[in-house]
Amino acid sequence: MTDREFACTVNGTKVARRDVPDDERLLDTLRWRLGRKGTKEGCRTGDCGACTVLVGGRPTLACLTLSHEVAGESVVTVEGLHDDPVGRRVQEAFERESALQCGYCTPGFLVALTGAIKSHPHGAGERALLEAIGGNLCRCTGYVAIRRAVASLGTSRP
Amino acid sequence: MSFSLATPATPDEAFEFLAQDPEATAILAGGTDLLLDLEEGLVRPRTVVSLRRLPWREIRWNGPRLTIGSLAPLADLEADAGLRRRLPSLAKAIHAVGSLALRHRATLGGNLGRASPASDLIPLLLVLDARLSLVRRGDRRELRLDEFIVGSRRTALAAGELIESVTIPAPLPSEYLWQRVRLANDISQVGVAVARGTTTSAWRIALGGVTPRSVRLPSAEKLLGPGLPAPLAMELAAQEAAQRAPFTTDKRATEAYRRRLVYVLVKRAVAAVAASADALPETPSPSRTAKKSVPAKARSTSAR
């Protein structure tokens, strides 16, 4: 353990703390130290996608990331999506198609889709978007509505 | 789990950290595998050295020779237009790993360094004759992948050493096929890699999901002969591969199911490579002639 500083930006806001242990995962720092509880813990083994956040724009599993590894980088959680036109578009598609049941997996889906659209400057087709959420599980099995939401995004440009 | 994390910014800094307490130091690349072991207490290092800030991410072609930095995220490799065009089998094998979010973190060096017997990348890199460039302070050596992987999750990496890059001498007509229960975030029950050398025309077959490590199958390779194989040769090679593979039963599949899979996948993979090799200009002409004499027989076999 060290008392090194943990500094990064979360949803555009600078964060600096000295109480983040070396072995802590980004998921726990976000939820329990920074109060960003939109990011969910599902399996904690990288199998469910519920904890997906963007690190430097890349969809990243916060349960398989040590907090100090992302020092100096930009982290976007589901709470930050409404500040982003692409994130808003994805949220609206899920709302329009009622693509959620209990809602626990939804933040992971929204973040993964937002990251995928933003990483395809020439537009992401439906196939690429479904690919991007291949690692996200919905235990309510609400996949039909989720697919409908993805289809309604069409060929999505950032 | 309780460890201190080192985040060196240069290779020299990393070597320094690695030298301090080599017995109790774990190397963290993408973390998609190591962090699971740390969480479960299967490994209990005092220090974890993260390689996230090191360079070693480039994809470089030098003529036919492809060199990939060990820390390139798998997602970048599968998205690379040159790699997809010139070595589609590798893009496909990479695509088989985990999920996209996982591949944004997972690295080629991490996959090889963790040496899982179920790796989707090791079988293909074996048939492509991949070499690893290993670096230590003031020291560098090259190892063939089959020398590097010495057992289940065991490698020839020395204390204080890191994988800098992976080199493939030339893109070969090749294919990687796998079987698993779930498409994403699952581990292959069996992986089959097949390649055909363009100058030697020799076939290469390697399997994943075997115990204790991925292996080539020389006896099955020989049955395919030097040129494009006739249907009977493919059948015999697939049978030989299914019989010889060192499979066991585990939670993912029974031994019998794995043998059946290998039989089917070897045939499919060889057929796919034979079809693509036929279209390549480098293919020696004798094999093209051989292929021309085959179709009648091929039709009768597939009709059966």
GROMACS .gro file of C-alpha atoms in nm:
model
  462
    1MET     CA    1   0.000   0.000   0.000
    2THR     CA    2   0.109   0.351  -0.066
    3ASP     CA    3  -0.060   0.683  -0.009
    4ARG     CA    4  -0.003   0.783  -0.365
    5GLU     CA    5  -0.248   1.014  -0.528
    6PHE     CA    6  -0.523   0.878  -0.747
    7ALA     CA    7  -0.596   1.148  -1.003
    8CYS     CA    8  -0.804   1.124  -1.316
    9THR     CA    9  -1.113   1.280  -1.466
   10VAL     CA   10  -1.452   1.118  -1.414
   11ASN     CA   11  -1.725   1.247  -1.644
   12GLY     CA   12  -1.519   1.556  -1.718
   13THR     CA   13  -1.458   1.644  -1.353
   14LYS     CA   14  -1.110   1.622  -1.205
   15VAL     CA   15  -1.085   1.376  -0.920
   16ALA     CA   16  -0.790   1.352  -0.679
   17ARG     CA   17  -0.779   1.130  -0.372
   18ARG     CA   18  -0.518   0.980  -0.146
   19ASP     CA   19  -0.726   0.701   0.004
   20VAL     CA   20  -0.731   0.463  -0.292
   21PRO     CA   21  -0.537   0.143  -0.211
   22ASP     CA   22  -0.306  -0.003  -0.476
   23ASP     CA   23  -0.512  -0.320  -0.508
   24GLU     CA   24  -0.851  -0.150  -0.547
   25ARG     CA   25  -1.051  -0.196  -0.864
   26LEU     CA   26  -1.187   0.098  -1.059
   27LEU     CA   27  -1.536  -0.044  -1.005
   28ASP     CA   28  -1.505  -0.009  -0.628
   29THR     CA   29  -1.342   0.333  -0.642
   30LEU     CA   30  -1.619   0.463  -0.864
   31ARG     CA   31  -1.900   0.318  -0.655
   32TRP     CA   32  -1.779   0.345  -0.298
   33ARG     CA   33  -1.534   0.633  -0.295
   34LEU     CA   34  -1.676   0.857  -0.568
   35GLY     CA   35  -2.044   0.768  -0.523
   36ARG     CA   36  -2.092   0.689  -0.890
   37LYS     CA   37  -2.325   0.398  -0.836
   38GLY     CA   38  -2.458   0.386  -1.189
   39THR     CA   39  -2.173   0.149  -1.269
   40LYS     CA   40  -2.293  -0.192  -1.152
   41GLU     CA   41  -2.115  -0.491  -1.011
   42GLY     CA   42  -2.245  -0.810  -1.170
   43CYS     CA   43  -1.999  -1.097  -1.182
   44ARG     CA   44  -1.671  -0.928  -1.091
   45THR     CA   45  -1.500  -1.168  -1.334
   46GLY     CA   46  -1.541  -0.987  -1.666
   47ASP     CA   47  -1.825  -1.210  -1.783
   48CYS     CA   48  -2.132  -0.985  -1.763
   49GLY     CA   49  -2.041  -0.635  -1.881
   50ALA     CA   50  -2.250  -0.456  -1.615
   51CYS     CA   51  -1.947  -0.254  -1.500
   52THR     CA   52  -1.849  -0.128  -1.846
   53VAL     CA   53  -1.711   0.229  -1.841
   54LEU     CA   54  -1.515   0.427  -2.099
   55VAL     CA   55  -1.145   0.475  -2.026
   56GLY     CA   56  -0.988   0.706  -2.282
   57GLY     CA   57  -1.294   0.637  -2.494
   58ARG     CA   58  -1.252   0.260  -2.485
   59PRO     CA   59  -1.524   0.040  -2.336
   60THR     CA   60  -1.347  -0.113  -2.037
   61LEU     CA   61  -1.455  -0.354  -1.764
   62ALA     CA   62  -1.413  -0.161  -1.440
   63CYS     CA   63  -1.403  -0.486  -1.239
   64LEU     CA   64  -1.088  -0.595  -1.425
   65THR     CA   65  -0.909  -0.262  -1.398
   66LEU     CA   66  -0.701  -0.141  -1.106
   67SER     CA   67  -0.783   0.220  -1.022
   68HIS     CA   68  -0.424   0.342  -1.022
   69GLU     CA   69  -0.375   0.204  -1.372
   70VAL     CA   70  -0.602   0.472  -1.515
   71ALA     CA   71  -0.423   0.758  -1.337
   72GLY     CA   72  -0.427   1.068  -1.555
   73GLU     CA   73  -0.685   0.924  -1.793
   74SER     CA   74  -1.043   1.013  -1.866
   75VAL     CA   75  -1.317   0.790  -1.730
   76VAL     CA   76  -1.680   0.815  -1.841
   77THR     CA   77  -1.953   0.631  -1.651
   78VAL     CA   78  -2.321   0.599  -1.733
   79GLU     CA   79  -2.378   0.919  -1.531
   80GLY     CA   80  -2.172   1.106  -1.790
   81LEU     CA   81  -2.364   0.989  -2.096
   82HIS     CA   82  -2.628   1.262  -2.086
   83ASP     CA   83  -2.351   1.519  -2.143
   84ASP     CA   84  -2.264   1.347  -2.469
   85PRO     CA   85  -2.483   1.368  -2.779
   86VAL     CA   86  -2.406   1.005  -2.872
   87GLY     CA   87  -2.470   0.886  -2.518
   88ARG     CA   88  -2.799   1.071  -2.516
   89ARG     CA   89  -2.901   0.916  -2.846
   90VAL     CA   90  -2.834   0.568  -2.710
   91GLN     CA   91  -3.027   0.642  -2.391
   92GLU     CA   92  -3.321   0.772  -2.594
   93ALA     CA   93  -3.323   0.460  -2.811
   94PHE     CA   94  -3.344   0.239  -2.500
   95GLU     CA   95  -3.621   0.456  -2.359
   96ARG     CA   96  -3.813   0.459  -2.688
   97GLU     CA   97  -3.801   0.080  -2.720
   98SER     CA   98  -3.844   0.009  -2.346
   99ALA     CA   99  -3.519  -0.184  -2.369
  100LEU     CA  100  -3.489  -0.253  -2.000
  101GLN     CA  101  -3.665  -0.460  -1.739
  102CYS     CA  102  -3.495  -0.449  -1.398
  103GLY     CA  103  -3.238  -0.205  -1.535
  104TYR     CA  104  -2.933  -0.351  -1.363
  105CYS     CA  105  -2.747  -0.437  -1.684
  106THR     CA  106  -2.860  -0.120  -1.865
  107PRO     CA  107  -2.565   0.108  -1.773
  108GLY     CA  108  -2.323  -0.146  -1.920
  109PHE     CA  109  -2.521  -0.171  -2.244
  110LEU     CA  110  -2.548   0.208  -2.277
  111VAL     CA  111  -2.179   0.268  -2.217
  112ALA     CA  112  -2.066  -0.016  -2.446
  113LEU     CA  113  -2.287   0.110  -2.730
  114THR     CA  114  -2.180   0.472  -2.683
  115GLY     CA  115  -1.814   0.369  -2.693
  116ALA     CA  116  -1.871   0.158  -3.005
  117ILE     CA  117  -2.045   0.435  -3.197
  118LYS     CA  118  -1.777   0.687  -3.105
  119SER     CA  119  -1.498   0.455  -3.214
  120HIS     CA  120  -1.644   0.415  -3.565
  121PRO     CA  121  -1.589   0.756  -3.727
  122HIS     CA  122  -1.744   0.632  -4.052
  123GLY     CA  123  -2.051   0.497  -3.883
  124ALA     CA  124  -2.122   0.174  -3.696
  125GLY     CA  125  -2.374  -0.063  -3.853
  126GLU     CA  126  -2.615  -0.279  -3.658
  127ARG     CA  127  -2.378  -0.575  -3.671
  128ALA     CA  128  -2.090  -0.379  -3.521
  129LEU     CA  129  -2.318  -0.252  -3.246
  130LEU     CA  130  -2.447  -0.599  -3.160
  131GLU     CA  131  -2.087  -0.715  -3.158
  132ALA     CA  132  -2.003  -0.439  -2.911
  133ILE     CA  133  -2.263  -0.568  -2.661
  134GLY     CA  134  -2.181  -0.937  -2.713
  135GLY     CA  135  -2.020  -0.938  -2.369
  136ASN     CA  136  -2.316  -0.779  -2.190
  137LEU     CA  137  -2.560  -1.009  -2.015
  138CYS     CA  138  -2.923  -0.928  -1.933
  139ARG     CA  139  -3.044  -1.167  -1.666
  140CYS     CA  140  -3.405  -1.062  -1.736
  141THR     CA  141  -3.334  -1.186  -2.092
  142GLY     CA  142  -3.478  -0.866  -2.233
  143TYR     CA  143  -3.271  -0.904  -2.546
  144VAL     CA  144  -3.549  -0.859  -2.800
  145ALA     CA  145  -3.618  -0.504  -2.689
  146ILE     CA  146  -3.245  -0.433  -2.660
  147ARG     CA  147  -3.196  -0.550  -3.019
  148ARG     CA  148  -3.484  -0.331  -3.123
  149ALA     CA  149  -3.316  -0.032  -2.959
  150VAL     CA  150  -2.990  -0.113  -3.137
  151ALA     CA  151  -3.171  -0.149  -3.470
  152SER     CA  152  -3.342   0.186  -3.416
  153LEU     CA  153  -3.001   0.353  -3.387
  154GLY     CA  154  -2.947   0.268  -3.754
  155THR     CA  155  -2.605   0.333  -3.895
  156SER     CA  156  -2.475   0.549  -3.617
  157ARG     CA  157  -2.223   0.822  -3.667
  158PRO     CA  158  -2.052   0.982  -3.372
  159MET     CA  159  -0.538  -0.968  -0.188
  160SER     CA  160  -0.303  -0.695  -0.094
  161PHE     CA  161  -0.015  -0.583  -0.304
  162SER     CA  162   0.158  -0.267  -0.409
  163LEU     CA  163   0.121  -0.158  -0.767
  164ALA     CA  164   0.410  -0.027  -0.974
  165THR     CA  165   0.328   0.169  -1.288
  166PRO     CA  166   0.662   0.218  -1.466
  167ALA     CA  167   0.666   0.462  -1.758
  168THR     CA  168   0.966   0.314  -1.940
  169PRO     CA  169   1.106  -0.037  -1.994
  170ASP     CA  170   1.411   0.050  -1.782
  171GLU     CA  171   1.189   0.152  -1.494
  172ALA     CA  172   0.994  -0.171  -1.536
  173PHE     CA  173   1.314  -0.381  -1.526
  174GLU     CA  174   1.410  -0.203  -1.203
  175PHE     CA  175   1.081  -0.292  -1.037
  176LEU     CA  176   1.104  -0.649  -1.164
  177ALA     CA  177   1.453  -0.690  -1.021
  178GLN     CA  178   1.358  -0.576  -0.671
  179ASP     CA  179   1.159  -0.878  -0.558
  180PRO     CA  180   1.139  -1.118  -0.853
  181GLU     CA  181   0.995  -1.410  -0.657
  182ALA     CA  182   0.693  -1.214  -0.538
  183THR     CA  183   0.624  -0.996  -0.841
  184ALA     CA  184   0.342  -1.045  -1.089
  185ILE     CA  185   0.341  -0.884  -1.433
  186LEU     CA  186   0.017  -0.711  -1.528
  187ALA     CA  187  -0.054  -0.644  -1.896
  188GLY     CA  188  -0.428  -0.620  -1.972
  189GLY     CA  189  -0.521  -0.786  -1.644
  190THR     CA  190  -0.817  -0.975  -1.788
  191ASP     CA  191  -0.678  -1.304  -1.662
  192LEU     CA  192  -0.434  -1.211  -1.383
  193LEU     CA  193  -0.688  -1.005  -1.190
  194LEU     CA  194  -0.913  -1.310  -1.161
  195ASP     CA  195  -0.630  -1.508  -1.003
  196LEU     CA  196  -0.547  -1.216  -0.771
  197GLU     CA  197  -0.910  -1.186  -0.661
  198GLU     CA  198  -0.930  -1.556  -0.583
  199GLY     CA  199  -0.595  -1.559  -0.408
  200LEU     CA  200  -0.450  -1.811  -0.652
  201VAL     CA  201  -0.147  -1.586  -0.677
  202ARG     CA  202  -0.033  -1.366  -0.388
  203PRO     CA  203   0.236  -1.131  -0.513
  204ARG     CA  204   0.376  -0.853  -0.295
  205THR     CA  205   0.422  -0.636  -0.603
  206VAL     CA  206   0.227  -0.610  -0.924
  207VAL     CA  207   0.404  -0.433  -1.210
  208SER     CA  208   0.160  -0.281  -1.456
  209LEU     CA  209   0.290  -0.246  -1.812
  210ARG     CA  210   0.010  -0.013  -1.916
  211ARG     CA  211   0.234   0.292  -1.958
  212LEU     CA  212   0.502   0.116  -2.162
  213PRO     CA  213   0.514   0.158  -2.540
  214TRP     CA  214   0.530  -0.171  -2.741
  215ARG     CA  215   0.197  -0.127  -2.913
  216GLU     CA  216   0.292  -0.094  -3.279
  217ILE     CA  217   0.193  -0.318  -3.568
  218ARG     CA  218   0.481  -0.321  -3.817
  219TRP     CA  219   0.517  -0.493  -4.152
  220ASN     CA  220   0.864  -0.543  -4.297
  221GLY     CA  221   0.798  -0.708  -4.631
  222PRO     CA  222   0.612  -1.025  -4.539
  223ARG     CA  223   0.734  -1.008  -4.178
  224LEU     CA  224   0.479  -0.892  -3.923
  225THR     CA  225   0.587  -0.765  -3.581
  226ILE     CA  226   0.327  -0.685  -3.317
  227GLY     CA  227   0.408  -0.502  -2.994
  228SER     CA  228   0.325  -0.719  -2.696
  229LEU     CA  229   0.108  -0.450  -2.536
  230ALA     CA  230  -0.112  -0.376  -2.836
  231PRO     CA  231  -0.472  -0.417  -2.720
  232LEU     CA  232  -0.637  -0.705  -2.904
  233ALA     CA  233  -0.920  -0.470  -3.011
  234ASP     CA  234  -0.666  -0.257  -3.201
  235LEU     CA  235  -0.523  -0.560  -3.377
  236GLU     CA  236  -0.855  -0.693  -3.498
  237ALA     CA  237  -0.949  -0.344  -3.621
  238ASP     CA  238  -0.622  -0.298  -3.813
  239ALA     CA  239  -0.704  -0.289  -4.184
  240GLY     CA  240  -0.364  -0.426  -4.292
  241LEU     CA  241  -0.383  -0.718  -4.052
  242ARG     CA  242  -0.738  -0.802  -4.156
  243ARG     CA  243  -0.638  -0.800  -4.522
  244ARG     CA  244  -0.305  -0.980  -4.502
  245LEU     CA  245  -0.363  -1.220  -4.216
  246PRO     CA  246  -0.740  -1.259  -4.171
  247SER     CA  247  -0.702  -1.577  -3.968
  248LEU     CA  248  -0.526  -1.384  -3.691
  249ALA     CA  249  -0.793  -1.114  -3.686
  250LYS     CA  250  -1.049  -1.394  -3.660
  251ALA     CA  251  -0.870  -1.573  -3.375
  252ILE     CA  252  -0.832  -1.245  -3.186
  253HIS     CA  253  -1.200  -1.177  -3.239
  254ALA     CA  254  -1.274  -1.509  -3.063
  255VAL     CA  255  -1.121  -1.384  -2.736
  256GLY     CA  256  -1.363  -1.266  -2.465
  257SER     CA  257  -1.577  -0.967  -2.557
  258LEU     CA  258  -1.498  -0.636  -2.723
  259ALA     CA  259  -1.471  -0.455  -2.388
  260LEU     CA  260  -1.231  -0.725  -2.271
  261ARG     CA  261  -1.027  -0.703  -2.592
  262HIS     CA  262  -0.981  -0.330  -2.538
  263ARG     CA  263  -0.770  -0.427  -2.236
  264ALA     CA  264  -0.635  -0.772  -2.323
  265THR     CA  265  -0.300  -0.781  -2.500
  266LEU     CA  266  -0.118  -1.025  -2.724
  267GLY     CA  267   0.177  -1.044  -2.482
  268GLY     CA  268  -0.057  -1.109  -2.191
  269ASN     CA  269  -0.232  -1.391  -2.373
  270LEU     CA  270   0.098  -1.563  -2.451
  271GLY     CA  271   0.254  -1.488  -2.112
  272ARG     CA  272  -0.041  -1.635  -1.926
  273ALA     CA  273  -0.009  -1.948  -2.145
  274SER     CA  274  -0.359  -2.083  -2.099
  275PRO     CA  275  -0.405  -2.426  -2.262
  276ALA     CA  276  -0.738  -2.290  -2.389
  277SER     CA  277  -0.587  -1.978  -2.551
  278ASP     CA  278  -0.745  -1.895  -2.886
  279LEU     CA  279  -0.426  -1.729  -3.007
  280ILE     CA  280  -0.156  -1.984  -2.925
  281PRO     CA  281  -0.266  -2.258  -3.173
  282LEU     CA  282  -0.274  -2.017  -3.468
  283LEU     CA  283   0.053  -1.851  -3.371
  284LEU     CA  284   0.209  -2.198  -3.348
  285VAL     CA  285   0.118  -2.285  -3.708
  286LEU     CA  286   0.232  -1.938  -3.817
  287ASP     CA  287   0.569  -2.011  -3.656
  288ALA     CA  288   0.559  -1.704  -3.430
  289ARG     CA  289   0.873  -1.586  -3.246
  290LEU     CA  290   0.884  -1.386  -2.928
  291SER     CA  291   1.131  -1.110  -2.861
  292LEU     CA  292   1.213  -1.124  -2.489
  293VAL     CA  293   1.393  -0.836  -2.321
  294ARG     CA  294   1.572  -0.792  -1.996
  295ARG     CA  295   1.791  -0.505  -1.889
  296GLY     CA  296   2.073  -0.496  -2.142
  297ASP     CA  297   1.974  -0.831  -2.285
  298ARG     CA  298   1.750  -0.957  -2.561
  299ARG     CA  299   1.672  -1.301  -2.698
  300GLU     CA  300   1.435  -1.461  -2.945
  301LEU     CA  301   1.235  -1.773  -2.872
  302ARG     CA  302   1.001  -1.970  -3.092
  303LEU     CA  303   0.653  -1.987  -2.945
  304ASP     CA  304   0.676  -2.366  -2.908
  305GLU     CA  305   0.991  -2.317  -2.699
  306PHE     CA  306   0.829  -2.041  -2.497
  307ILE     CA  307   0.517  -2.230  -2.386
  308VAL     CA  308   0.646  -2.513  -2.170
  309GLY     CA  309   0.328  -2.631  -2.000
  310SER     CA  310  -0.014  -2.537  -1.873
  311ARG     CA  311   0.032  -2.174  -1.768
  312ARG     CA  312   0.408  -2.221  -1.770
  313THR     CA  313   0.648  -2.036  -1.995
  314ALA     CA  314   1.021  -2.002  -2.047
  315LEU     CA  315   1.009  -1.635  -1.945
  316ALA     CA  316   1.299  -1.572  -1.709
  317ALA     CA  317   1.278  -1.363  -1.392
  318GLY     CA  318   1.299  -0.996  -1.478
  319GLU     CA  319   1.220  -1.061  -1.843
  320LEU     CA  320   0.935  -0.915  -2.050
  321ILE     CA  321   0.783  -0.997  -2.387
  322GLU     CA  322   0.854  -0.700  -2.611
  323SER     CA  323   0.701  -0.817  -2.937
  324VAL     CA  324   0.578  -1.112  -3.137
  325THR     CA  325   0.695  -1.171  -3.492
  326ILE     CA  326   0.532  -1.377  -3.764
  327PRO     CA  327   0.780  -1.449  -4.046
  328ALA     CA  328   0.518  -1.440  -4.323
  329PRO     CA  329   0.141  -1.445  -4.351
  330LEU     CA  330   0.040  -1.796  -4.460
  331PRO     CA  331  -0.290  -1.922  -4.593
  332SER     CA  332  -0.440  -2.020  -4.259
  333GLU     CA  333  -0.759  -2.067  -4.065
  334TYR     CA  334  -0.868  -2.078  -3.701
  335LEU     CA  335  -1.192  -2.249  -3.599
  336TRP     CA  336  -1.326  -2.293  -3.248
  337GLN     CA  337  -1.625  -2.428  -3.061
  338ARG     CA  338  -1.776  -2.306  -2.737
  339VAL     CA  339  -2.110  -2.272  -2.563
  340ARG     CA  340  -2.145  -1.893  -2.564
  341LEU     CA  341  -2.021  -1.672  -2.846
  342ALA     CA  342  -1.870  -1.397  -2.630
  343ASN     CA  343  -1.688  -1.421  -2.298
  344ASP     CA  344  -1.658  -1.795  -2.308
  345ILE     CA  345  -1.360  -2.023  -2.336
  346SER     CA  346  -1.320  -2.251  -2.635
  347GLN     CA  347  -1.375  -2.621  -2.578
  348VAL     CA  348  -1.151  -2.684  -2.874
  349GLY     CA  349  -0.956  -2.459  -3.109
  350VAL     CA  350  -0.813  -2.579  -3.440
  351ALA     CA  351  -0.551  -2.384  -3.635
  352VAL     CA  352  -0.436  -2.488  -3.980
  353ALA     CA  353  -0.177  -2.322  -4.204
  354ARG     CA  354  -0.002  -2.414  -4.524
  355GLY     CA  355   0.352  -2.298  -4.593
  356THR     CA  356   0.373  -2.125  -4.931
  357THR     CA  357   0.730  -2.222  -5.008
  358THR     CA  358   0.751  -2.563  -4.845
  359SER     CA  359   0.383  -2.641  -4.906
  360ALA     CA  360   0.384  -2.834  -4.581
  361TRP     CA  361   0.065  -2.836  -4.379
  362ARG     CA  362   0.059  -2.742  -4.014
  363ILE     CA  363  -0.212  -2.824  -3.763
  364ALA     CA  364  -0.224  -2.711  -3.400
  365LEU     CA  365  -0.489  -2.755  -3.134
  366GLY     CA  366  -0.607  -2.558  -2.832
  367GLY     CA  367  -0.819  -2.683  -2.544
  368VAL     CA  368  -0.576  -2.972  -2.502
  369THR     CA  369  -0.378  -3.083  -2.200
  370PRO     CA  370  -0.140  -2.951  -2.086
  371ARG     CA  371  -0.057  -2.710  -2.370
  372SER     CA  372  -0.134  -2.635  -2.733
  373VAL     CA  373   0.045  -2.874  -2.965
  374ARG     CA  374   0.121  -2.927  -3.330
  375LEU     CA  375   0.015  -3.266  -3.471
  376PRO     CA  376   0.295  -3.378  -3.706
  377SER     CA  377   0.144  -3.720  -3.776
  378ALA     CA  378  -0.180  -3.563  -3.899
  379GLU     CA  379   0.011  -3.294  -4.089
  380LYS     CA  380   0.207  -3.558  -4.281
  381LEU     CA  381  -0.111  -3.730  -4.398
  382LEU     CA  382  -0.206  -3.413  -4.585
  383GLY     CA  383   0.101  -3.446  -4.808
  384PRO     CA  384   0.282  -3.162  -4.979
  385GLY     CA  385   0.022  -3.017  -5.215
  386LEU     CA  386  -0.351  -2.967  -5.200
  387PRO     CA  387  -0.489  -3.278  -5.029
  388ALA     CA  388  -0.747  -3.511  -5.179
  389PRO     CA  389  -1.067  -3.565  -4.979
  390LEU     CA  390  -0.941  -3.901  -4.854
  391ALA     CA  391  -0.624  -3.739  -4.717
  392MET     CA  392  -0.830  -3.475  -4.536
  393GLU     CA  393  -1.048  -3.747  -4.388
  394LEU     CA  394  -0.748  -3.948  -4.266
  395ALA     CA  395  -0.573  -3.640  -4.126
  396ALA     CA  396  -0.888  -3.538  -3.937
  397GLN     CA  397  -0.921  -3.888  -3.793
  398GLU     CA  398  -0.556  -3.892  -3.694
  399ALA     CA  399  -0.585  -3.549  -3.529
  400ALA     CA  400  -0.893  -3.655  -3.334
  401GLN     CA  401  -0.718  -3.971  -3.218
  402ARG     CA  402  -0.381  -3.818  -3.129
  403ALA     CA  403  -0.494  -3.501  -2.954
  404PRO     CA  404  -0.410  -3.506  -2.581
  405PHE     CA  405  -0.763  -3.433  -2.464
  406THR     CA  406  -0.918  -3.483  -2.124
  407THR     CA  407  -1.267  -3.435  -1.983
  408ASP     CA  408  -1.322  -3.119  -1.781
  409LYS     CA  409  -1.608  -2.886  -1.692
  410ARG     CA  410  -1.619  -2.747  -2.045
  411ALA     CA  411  -1.646  -3.067  -2.249
  412THR     CA  412  -1.597  -3.441  -2.242
  413GLU     CA  413  -1.298  -3.599  -2.408
  414ALA     CA  414  -1.521  -3.778  -2.661
  415TYR     CA  415  -1.693  -3.453  -2.760
  416ARG     CA  416  -1.360  -3.281  -2.802
  417ARG     CA  417  -1.236  -3.559  -3.032
  418ARG     CA  418  -1.551  -3.531  -3.241
  419LEU     CA  419  -1.507  -3.153  -3.263
  420VAL     CA  420  -1.147  -3.184  -3.373
  421TYR     CA  421  -1.242  -3.433  -3.643
  422VAL     CA  422  -1.502  -3.193  -3.784
  423LEU     CA  423  -1.304  -2.871  -3.741
  424VAL     CA  424  -0.978  -3.006  -3.888
  425LYS     CA  425  -1.162  -3.109  -4.202
  426ARG     CA  426  -1.333  -2.772  -4.231
  427ALA     CA  427  -1.017  -2.574  -4.161
  428VAL     CA  428  -0.805  -2.771  -4.410
  429ALA     CA  429  -1.073  -2.731  -4.676
  430ALA     CA  430  -1.090  -2.356  -4.613
  431VAL     CA  431  -0.712  -2.316  -4.635
  432ALA     CA  432  -0.695  -2.534  -4.947
  433ALA     CA  433  -0.956  -2.312  -5.112
  434SER     CA  434  -0.775  -1.989  -5.017
  435ALA     CA  435  -0.429  -2.126  -5.099
  436ASP     CA  436  -0.554  -2.214  -5.443
  437ALA     CA  437  -0.637  -1.853  -5.509
  438LEU     CA  438  -0.300  -1.717  -5.395
  439PRO     CA  439  -0.046  -1.626  -5.661
  440GLU     CA  440   0.248  -1.759  -5.452
  441THR     CA  441   0.106  -2.111  -5.457
  442PRO     CA  442   0.347  -2.337  -5.647
  443SER     CA  443   0.192  -2.444  -5.975
  444PRO     CA  444   0.207  -2.826  -5.921
  445SER     CA  445  -0.053  -2.800  -5.646
  446ARG     CA  446  -0.282  -2.596  -5.868
  447THR     CA  447  -0.269  -2.872  -6.126
  448ALA     CA  448  -0.332  -3.126  -5.855
  449LYS     CA  449  -0.642  -2.937  -5.747
  450LYS     CA  450  -0.777  -2.943  -6.102
  451SER     CA  451  -0.776  -3.321  -6.106
  452VAL     CA  452  -0.966  -3.337  -5.776
  453PRO     CA  453  -1.313  -3.185  -5.825
  454ALA     CA  454  -1.486  -3.497  -5.960
  455LYS     CA  455  -1.378  -3.695  -5.657
  456ALA     CA  456  -1.459  -3.408  -5.423
  457ARG     CA  457  -1.813  -3.390  -5.549
  458SER     CA  458  -1.872  -3.760  -5.504
  459THR     CA  459  -1.739  -3.748  -5.148
  460SER     CA  460  -1.954  -3.457  -5.041
  461ALA     CA  461  -2.260  -3.618  -5.197
  462ARG     CA  462  -2.224  -3.925  -4.981
   0.00000   0.00000   0.00000
